[in-house]
Amino acid sequence: MNELTIVIDHLGDDELKDYIMSLKGILEVIVKKDERLKIYIKYNSDLITLKIIKMEILLFLDIIKIPSIIAFDKHTNVKTT
């Protein structure tokens, strides 16, 4: 299981969580709306890639050609020293 947090400078659709959950390999989705859209995702990397998740979100929100991603945190398990 891997985790991902994406912060988007765009208030998205209320159905975004349901759409992401419908993708094969997605285990959990938490969407928070403040002044920005924050999406936390747990997923199975054997079934879906980060690139596919990102593109699905951008396509759903119809912001593929608009610079919108503010943060992209992969929650890596690798220790850095």
mmCIF file of N, CA, C and O in Angstrom:
data_model
loop_
_atom_site.group_PDB
_atom_site.id
_atom_site.type_symbol
_atom_site.label_atom_id
_atom_site.label_comp_id
_atom_site.label_asym_id
_atom_site.label_seq_id
_atom_site.Cartn_x
_atom_site.Cartn_y
_atom_site.Cartn_z
ATOM 1 N N MET A 1 0.845 -1.168 0.000
ATOM 2 C CA MET A 1 0.000 0.000 0.000
ATOM 3 C C MET A 1 0.892 1.234 0.000
ATOM 4 O O MET A 1 1.836 1.332 0.761
ATOM 5 N N ASN A 2 0.582 2.195 -0.866
ATOM 6 C CA ASN A 2 1.284 3.465 -0.948
ATOM 7 C C ASN A 2 0.316 4.590 -0.665
ATOM 8 O O ASN A 2 -0.896 4.411 -0.759
ATOM 9 N N GLU A 3 0.869 5.752 -0.332
ATOM 10 C CA GLU A 3 0.048 6.911 -0.024
ATOM 11 C C GLU A 3 0.480 8.097 -0.867
ATOM 12 O O GLU A 3 1.636 8.185 -1.264
ATOM 13 N N LEU A 4 -0.447 9.002 -1.095
ATOM 14 C CA LEU A 4 -0.203 10.153 -1.939
ATOM 15 C C LEU A 4 -1.076 11.302 -1.472
ATOM 16 O O LEU A 4 -2.237 11.096 -1.128
ATOM 17 N N THR A 5 -0.514 12.511 -1.429
ATOM 18 C CA THR A 5 -1.303 13.707 -1.162
ATOM 19 C C THR A 5 -1.063 14.686 -2.296
ATOM 20 O O THR A 5 0.079 14.962 -2.647
ATOM 21 N N ILE A 6 -2.142 15.212 -2.866
ATOM 22 C CA ILE A 6 -2.058 16.208 -3.925
ATOM 23 C C ILE A 6 -2.821 17.436 -3.462
ATOM 24 O O ILE A 6 -3.948 17.319 -2.990
ATOM 25 N N VAL A 7 -2.212 18.623 -3.616
ATOM 26 C CA VAL A 7 -2.888 19.874 -3.298
ATOM 27 C C VAL A 7 -3.067 20.632 -4.606
ATOM 28 O O VAL A 7 -2.111 20.854 -5.347
ATOM 29 N N ILE A 8 -4.319 21.016 -4.889
ATOM 30 C CA ILE A 8 -4.652 21.671 -6.152
ATOM 31 C C ILE A 8 -5.272 23.028 -5.873
ATOM 32 O O ILE A 8 -6.134 23.163 -5.004
ATOM 33 N N ASP A 9 -4.832 24.030 -6.606
ATOM 34 C CA ASP A 9 -5.352 25.382 -6.466
ATOM 35 C C ASP A 9 -6.633 25.523 -7.287
ATOM 36 O O ASP A 9 -6.745 26.355 -8.178
ATOM 37 N N HIS A 10 -7.584 24.657 -6.991
ATOM 38 C CA HIS A 10 -8.849 24.623 -7.740
ATOM 39 C C HIS A 10 -9.851 23.888 -6.877
ATOM 40 O O HIS A 10 -9.573 22.800 -6.397
ATOM 41 N N LEU A 11 -11.000 24.496 -6.643
ATOM 42 C CA LEU A 11 -12.026 23.791 -5.876
ATOM 43 C C LEU A 11 -12.779 22.891 -6.829
ATOM 44 O O LEU A 11 -13.435 23.361 -7.749
ATOM 45 N N GLY A 12 -12.666 21.611 -6.594
ATOM 46 C CA GLY A 12 -13.195 20.639 -7.534
ATOM 47 C C GLY A 12 -14.622 20.230 -7.289
ATOM 48 O O GLY A 12 -15.315 20.765 -6.438
ATOM 49 N N ASP A 13 -15.027 19.274 -8.023
ATOM 50 C CA ASP A 13 -16.369 18.728 -8.007
ATOM 51 C C ASP A 13 -16.590 17.888 -6.760
ATOM 52 O O ASP A 13 -15.687 17.233 -6.268
ATOM 53 N N ASP A 14 -17.802 17.878 -6.245
ATOM 54 C CA ASP A 14 -18.124 17.084 -5.062
ATOM 55 C C ASP A 14 -18.078 15.579 -5.348
ATOM 56 O O ASP A 14 -17.969 14.785 -4.426
ATOM 57 N N GLU A 15 -18.159 15.195 -6.596
ATOM 58 C CA GLU A 15 -18.146 13.776 -6.960
ATOM 59 C C GLU A 15 -16.740 13.244 -7.194
ATOM 60 O O GLU A 15 -16.564 12.088 -7.546
ATOM 61 N N LEU A 16 -15.726 14.071 -6.955
ATOM 62 C CA LEU A 16 -14.342 13.664 -7.195
ATOM 63 C C LEU A 16 -13.952 12.446 -6.362
ATOM 64 O O LEU A 16 -13.348 11.510 -6.867
ATOM 65 N N LYS A 17 -14.309 12.431 -5.092
ATOM 66 C CA LYS A 17 -13.964 11.311 -4.214
ATOM 67 C C LYS A 17 -14.543 10.006 -4.751
ATOM 68 O O LYS A 17 -13.845 8.990 -4.827
ATOM 69 N N ASP A 18 -15.811 10.023 -5.149
ATOM 70 C CA ASP A 18 -16.443 8.817 -5.692
ATOM 71 C C ASP A 18 -15.753 8.353 -6.966
ATOM 72 O O ASP A 18 -15.572 7.152 -7.189
ATOM 73 N N TYR A 19 -15.365 9.317 -7.819
ATOM 74 C CA TYR A 19 -14.700 8.968 -9.064
ATOM 75 C C TYR A 19 -13.346 8.304 -8.797
ATOM 76 O O TYR A 19 -13.026 7.269 -9.378
ATOM 77 N N ILE A 20 -12.551 8.894 -7.904
ATOM 78 C CA ILE A 20 -11.239 8.325 -7.599
ATOM 79 C C ILE A 20 -11.396 6.935 -6.979
ATOM 80 O O ILE A 20 -10.660 6.011 -7.311
ATOM 81 N N MET A 21 -12.356 6.778 -6.082
ATOM 82 C CA MET A 21 -12.593 5.470 -5.451
ATOM 83 C C MET A 21 -13.001 4.411 -6.473
ATOM 84 O O MET A 21 -12.778 3.225 -6.255
ATOM 85 N N SER A 22 -13.576 4.831 -7.592
ATOM 86 C CA SER A 22 -14.006 3.871 -8.611
ATOM 87 C C SER A 22 -12.834 3.317 -9.423
ATOM 88 O O SER A 22 -12.992 2.321 -10.129
ATOM 89 N N LEU A 23 -11.665 3.949 -9.332
ATOM 90 C CA LEU A 23 -10.505 3.486 -10.082
ATOM 91 C C LEU A 23 -9.929 2.215 -9.450
ATOM 92 O O LEU A 23 -9.854 2.094 -8.231
ATOM 93 N N LYS A 24 -9.517 1.290 -10.286
ATOM 94 C CA LYS A 24 -8.960 0.025 -9.808
ATOM 95 C C LYS A 24 -7.621 0.278 -9.104
ATOM 96 O O LYS A 24 -6.741 0.936 -9.655
ATOM 97 N N GLY A 25 -7.494 -0.209 -7.870
ATOM 98 C CA GLY A 25 -6.265 -0.069 -7.113
ATOM 99 C C GLY A 25 -6.316 1.005 -6.034
ATOM 100 O O GLY A 25 -5.419 1.101 -5.216
ATOM 101 N N ILE A 26 -7.378 1.806 -6.005
ATOM 102 C CA ILE A 26 -7.523 2.848 -4.994
ATOM 103 C C ILE A 26 -8.163 2.237 -3.756
ATOM 104 O O ILE A 26 -9.204 1.589 -3.839
ATOM 105 N N LEU A 27 -7.538 2.451 -2.585
ATOM 106 C CA LEU A 27 -8.021 1.852 -1.345
ATOM 107 C C LEU A 27 -8.769 2.847 -0.460
ATOM 108 O O LEU A 27 -9.725 2.475 0.210
ATOM 109 N N GLU A 28 -8.319 4.098 -0.435
ATOM 110 C CA GLU A 28 -8.949 5.106 0.419
ATOM 111 C C GLU A 28 -8.724 6.487 -0.183
ATOM 112 O O GLU A 28 -7.658 6.762 -0.735
ATOM 113 N N VAL A 29 -9.728 7.356 -0.077
ATOM 114 C CA VAL A 29 -9.620 8.727 -0.571
ATOM 115 C C VAL A 29 -10.221 9.668 0.455
ATOM 116 O O VAL A 29 -11.328 9.454 0.931
ATOM 117 N N ILE A 30 -9.478 10.722 0.784
ATOM 118 C CA ILE A 30 -9.991 11.793 1.640
ATOM 119 C C ILE A 30 -9.803 13.094 0.875
ATOM 120 O O ILE A 30 -8.684 13.420 0.462
ATOM 121 N N VAL A 31 -10.898 13.825 0.653
ATOM 122 C CA VAL A 31 -10.850 15.102 -0.058
ATOM 123 C C VAL A 31 -11.247 16.200 0.916
ATOM 124 O O VAL A 31 -12.316 16.138 1.514
ATOM 125 N N LYS A 32 -10.375 17.192 1.072
ATOM 126 C CA LYS A 32 -10.658 18.336 1.945
ATOM 127 C C LYS A 32 -10.679 19.597 1.099
ATOM 128 O O LYS A 32 -9.792 19.814 0.273
ATOM 129 N N LYS A 33 -11.695 20.425 1.299
ATOM 130 C CA LYS A 33 -11.813 21.685 0.572
ATOM 131 C C LYS A 33 -11.700 22.836 1.555
ATOM 132 O O LYS A 33 -12.516 22.985 2.442
ATOM 133 N N ASP A 34 -10.657 23.634 1.423
ATOM 134 C CA ASP A 34 -10.534 24.884 2.143
ATOM 135 C C ASP A 34 -10.379 25.940 1.057
ATOM 136 O O ASP A 34 -11.226 26.015 0.184
ATOM 137 N N GLU A 35 -9.310 26.693 1.093
ATOM 138 C CA GLU A 35 -9.051 27.598 -0.016
ATOM 139 C C GLU A 35 -8.396 26.849 -1.173
ATOM 140 O O GLU A 35 -8.331 27.339 -2.291
ATOM 141 N N ARG A 36 -7.913 25.638 -0.886
ATOM 142 C CA ARG A 36 -7.355 24.763 -1.907
ATOM 143 C C ARG A 36 -7.962 23.377 -1.751
ATOM 144 O O ARG A 36 -8.538 23.056 -0.730
ATOM 145 N N LEU A 37 -7.820 22.575 -2.764
ATOM 146 C CA LEU A 37 -8.336 21.208 -2.745
ATOM 147 C C LEU A 37 -7.200 20.273 -2.360
ATOM 148 O O LEU A 37 -6.169 20.224 -3.027
ATOM 149 N N LYS A 38 -7.348 19.545 -1.253
ATOM 150 C CA LYS A 38 -6.317 18.612 -0.783
ATOM 151 C C LYS A 38 -6.877 17.202 -0.889
ATOM 152 O O LYS A 38 -7.926 16.901 -0.333
ATOM 153 N N ILE A 39 -6.165 16.345 -1.624
ATOM 154 C CA ILE A 39 -6.615 14.984 -1.884
ATOM 155 C C ILE A 39 -5.588 14.010 -1.320
ATOM 156 O O ILE A 39 -4.427 14.012 -1.725
ATOM 157 N N TYR A 40 -6.001 13.179 -0.369
ATOM 158 C CA TYR A 40 -5.147 12.151 0.232
ATOM 159 C C TYR A 40 -5.632 10.798 -0.299
ATOM 160 O O TYR A 40 -6.818 10.487 -0.222
ATOM 161 N N ILE A 41 -4.704 9.998 -0.828
ATOM 162 C CA ILE A 41 -5.069 8.736 -1.475
ATOM 163 C C ILE A 41 -4.164 7.613 -0.982
ATOM 164 O O ILE A 41 -2.947 7.759 -0.939
ATOM 165 N N LYS A 42 -4.764 6.475 -0.615
ATOM 166 C CA LYS A 42 -4.029 5.230 -0.386
ATOM 167 C C LYS A 42 -4.325 4.345 -1.586
ATOM 168 O O LYS A 42 -5.480 4.203 -1.985
ATOM 169 N N TYR A 43 -3.279 3.751 -2.150
ATOM 170 C CA TYR A 43 -3.472 2.967 -3.372
ATOM 171 C C TYR A 43 -2.511 1.788 -3.419
ATOM 172 O O TYR A 43 -1.508 1.752 -2.725
ATOM 173 N N ASN A 44 -2.832 0.824 -4.264
ATOM 174 C CA ASN A 44 -1.995 -0.343 -4.509
ATOM 175 C C ASN A 44 -1.181 -0.060 -5.767
ATOM 176 O O ASN A 44 -1.727 -0.021 -6.868
ATOM 177 N N SER A 45 0.131 0.118 -5.603
ATOM 178 C CA SER A 45 0.977 0.478 -6.742
ATOM 179 C C SER A 45 1.138 -0.657 -7.752
ATOM 180 O O SER A 45 1.631 -0.440 -8.855
ATOM 181 N N ASP A 46 0.703 -1.859 -7.402
ATOM 182 C CA ASP A 46 0.725 -2.960 -8.364
ATOM 183 C C ASP A 46 -0.428 -2.838 -9.365
ATOM 184 O O ASP A 46 -0.389 -3.441 -10.439
ATOM 185 N N LEU A 47 -1.469 -2.073 -9.007
ATOM 186 C CA LEU A 47 -2.652 -1.956 -9.856
ATOM 187 C C LEU A 47 -2.800 -0.600 -10.535
ATOM 188 O O LEU A 47 -3.465 -0.500 -11.567
ATOM 189 N N ILE A 48 -2.215 0.464 -9.960
ATOM 190 C CA ILE A 48 -2.354 1.799 -10.543
ATOM 191 C C ILE A 48 -1.086 2.601 -10.247
ATOM 192 O O ILE A 48 -0.475 2.443 -9.196
ATOM 193 N N THR A 49 -0.682 3.455 -11.190
ATOM 194 C CA THR A 49 0.538 4.245 -11.022
ATOM 195 C C THR A 49 0.202 5.676 -10.608
ATOM 196 O O THR A 49 -0.929 6.141 -10.777
ATOM 197 N N LEU A 50 1.215 6.367 -10.096
ATOM 198 C CA LEU A 50 1.048 7.771 -9.729
ATOM 199 C C LEU A 50 0.638 8.619 -10.926
ATOM 200 O O LEU A 50 -0.198 9.510 -10.821
ATOM 201 N N LYS A 51 1.237 8.348 -12.072
ATOM 202 C CA LYS A 51 0.936 9.118 -13.279
ATOM 203 C C LYS A 51 -0.534 8.972 -13.669
ATOM 204 O O LYS A 51 -1.187 9.945 -14.034
ATOM 205 N N ILE A 52 -1.062 7.776 -13.574
ATOM 206 C CA ILE A 52 -2.472 7.549 -13.917
ATOM 207 C C ILE A 52 -3.379 8.263 -12.925
ATOM 208 O O ILE A 52 -4.363 8.902 -13.322
ATOM 209 N N ILE A 53 -3.060 8.200 -11.634
ATOM 210 C CA ILE A 53 -3.874 8.878 -10.627
ATOM 211 C C ILE A 53 -3.903 10.380 -10.898
ATOM 212 O O ILE A 53 -4.971 11.005 -10.920
ATOM 213 N N LYS A 54 -2.735 10.967 -11.114
ATOM 214 C CA LYS A 54 -2.647 12.405 -11.385
ATOM 215 C C LYS A 54 -3.455 12.784 -12.623
ATOM 216 O O LYS A 54 -4.236 13.748 -12.605
ATOM 217 N N MET A 55 -3.295 12.049 -13.712
ATOM 218 C CA MET A 55 -4.002 12.366 -14.950
ATOM 219 C C MET A 55 -5.513 12.188 -14.802
ATOM 220 O O MET A 55 -6.287 12.994 -15.323
ATOM 221 N N GLU A 56 -5.949 11.172 -14.091
ATOM 222 C CA GLU A 56 -7.383 10.967 -13.868
ATOM 223 C C GLU A 56 -7.995 12.145 -13.111
ATOM 224 O O GLU A 56 -9.082 12.612 -13.442
ATOM 225 N N ILE A 57 -7.284 12.638 -12.095
ATOM 226 C CA ILE A 57 -7.781 13.784 -11.324
ATOM 227 C C ILE A 57 -7.837 15.038 -12.189
ATOM 228 O O ILE A 57 -8.842 15.751 -12.202
ATOM 229 N N LEU A 58 -6.765 15.304 -12.931
ATOM 230 C CA LEU A 58 -6.735 16.494 -13.782
ATOM 231 C C LEU A 58 -7.794 16.431 -14.880
ATOM 232 O O LEU A 58 -8.439 17.436 -15.189
ATOM 233 N N LEU A 59 -8.008 15.258 -15.456
ATOM 234 C CA LEU A 59 -9.047 15.102 -16.475
ATOM 235 C C LEU A 59 -10.440 15.282 -15.881
ATOM 236 O O LEU A 59 -11.296 15.941 -16.463
ATOM 237 N N PHE A 60 -10.680 14.718 -14.710
ATOM 238 C CA PHE A 60 -11.989 14.833 -14.066
ATOM 239 C C PHE A 60 -12.315 16.289 -13.749
ATOM 240 O O PHE A 60 -13.436 16.738 -13.952
ATOM 241 N N LEU A 61 -11.319 17.036 -13.252
ATOM 242 C CA LEU A 61 -11.538 18.437 -12.899
ATOM 243 C C LEU A 61 -11.458 19.372 -14.113
ATOM 244 O O LEU A 61 -11.706 20.560 -13.992
ATOM 245 N N ASP A 62 -11.107 18.817 -15.270
ATOM 246 C CA ASP A 62 -10.977 19.569 -16.518
ATOM 247 C C ASP A 62 -9.967 20.712 -16.376
ATOM 248 O O ASP A 62 -10.227 21.851 -16.778
ATOM 249 N N ILE A 63 -8.823 20.399 -15.769
ATOM 250 C CA ILE A 63 -7.774 21.404 -15.593
ATOM 251 C C ILE A 63 -6.433 20.896 -16.127
ATOM 252 O O ILE A 63 -5.379 21.278 -15.647
ATOM 253 N N ILE A 64 -6.493 20.057 -17.136
ATOM 254 C CA ILE A 64 -5.267 19.436 -17.646
ATOM 255 C C ILE A 64 -4.303 20.460 -18.249
ATOM 256 O O ILE A 64 -3.103 20.290 -18.173
ATOM 257 N N LYS A 65 -4.817 21.565 -18.803
ATOM 258 C CA LYS A 65 -3.945 22.566 -19.428
ATOM 259 C C LYS A 65 -3.737 23.790 -18.543
ATOM 260 O O LYS A 65 -3.131 24.753 -18.959
ATOM 261 N N ILE A 66 -4.239 23.747 -17.312
ATOM 262 C CA ILE A 66 -4.116 24.870 -16.385
ATOM 263 C C ILE A 66 -3.121 24.487 -15.288
ATOM 264 O O ILE A 66 -3.301 23.462 -14.633
ATOM 265 N N PRO A 67 -2.072 25.297 -15.056
ATOM 266 C CA PRO A 67 -1.143 24.985 -13.956
ATOM 267 C C PRO A 67 -1.889 25.058 -12.629
ATOM 268 O O PRO A 67 -2.306 26.124 -12.210
ATOM 269 N N SER A 68 -2.092 23.917 -11.977
ATOM 270 C CA SER A 68 -2.937 23.864 -10.795
ATOM 271 C C SER A 68 -2.332 23.115 -9.618
ATOM 272 O O SER A 68 -2.755 23.320 -8.500
ATOM 273 N N ILE A 69 -1.393 22.222 -9.855
ATOM 274 C CA ILE A 69 -0.856 21.419 -8.764
ATOM 275 C C ILE A 69 0.142 22.257 -7.956
ATOM 276 O O ILE A 69 1.104 22.781 -8.489
ATOM 277 N N ILE A 70 -0.124 22.379 -6.675
ATOM 278 C CA ILE A 70 0.733 23.141 -5.774
ATOM 279 C C ILE A 70 1.694 22.208 -5.055
ATOM 280 O O ILE A 70 2.846 22.535 -4.841
ATOM 281 N N ALA A 71 1.221 21.032 -4.672
ATOM 282 C CA ALA A 71 2.066 20.082 -3.942
ATOM 283 C C ALA A 71 1.738 18.664 -4.371
ATOM 284 O O ALA A 71 0.618 18.362 -4.726
ATOM 285 N N PHE A 72 2.751 17.821 -4.325
ATOM 286 C CA PHE A 72 2.610 16.424 -4.724
ATOM 287 C C PHE A 72 3.515 15.634 -3.799
ATOM 288 O O PHE A 72 4.722 15.612 -3.967
ATOM 289 N N ASP A 73 2.956 15.024 -2.760
ATOM 290 C CA ASP A 73 3.736 14.329 -1.741
ATOM 291 C C ASP A 73 3.460 12.839 -1.821
ATOM 292 O O ASP A 73 2.337 12.402 -1.630
ATOM 293 N N LYS A 74 4.502 12.078 -2.091
ATOM 294 C CA LYS A 74 4.377 10.642 -2.300
ATOM 295 C C LYS A 74 4.390 9.836 -1.001
ATOM 296 O O LYS A 74 4.177 8.642 -1.028
ATOM 297 N N HIS A 75 4.620 10.446 0.156
ATOM 298 C CA HIS A 75 4.695 9.761 1.449
ATOM 299 C C HIS A 75 5.649 8.553 1.370
ATOM 300 O O HIS A 75 5.285 7.438 1.721
ATOM 301 N N THR A 76 6.833 8.805 0.943
ATOM 302 C CA THR A 76 7.795 7.727 0.735
ATOM 303 C C THR A 76 8.156 7.019 2.040
ATOM 304 O O THR A 76 8.197 7.631 3.105
ATOM 305 N N ASN A 77 8.371 5.727 1.953
ATOM 306 C CA ASN A 77 8.781 4.923 3.098
ATOM 307 C C ASN A 77 10.296 4.817 3.196
ATOM 308 O O ASN A 77 10.824 4.239 4.137
ATOM 309 N N VAL A 78 11.016 5.346 2.229
ATOM 310 C CA VAL A 78 12.466 5.271 2.187
ATOM 311 C C VAL A 78 13.035 6.309 3.156
ATOM 312 O O VAL A 78 12.678 7.478 3.106
ATOM 313 N N LYS A 79 13.928 5.873 4.034
ATOM 314 C CA LYS A 79 14.549 6.789 4.976
ATOM 315 C C LYS A 79 15.644 7.594 4.271
ATOM 316 O O LYS A 79 16.433 7.037 3.519
ATOM 317 N N THR A 80 15.637 8.890 4.506
ATOM 318 C CA THR A 80 16.685 9.743 3.955
ATOM 319 C C THR A 80 17.566 10.223 5.100
ATOM 320 O O THR A 80 17.090 10.556 6.158
ATOM 321 N N THR A 81 18.871 10.229 4.868
ATOM 322 C CA THR A 81 19.796 10.652 5.925
ATOM 323 C C THR A 81 20.686 11.749 5.448
ATOM 324 O O THR A 81 20.874 11.975 4.310
#
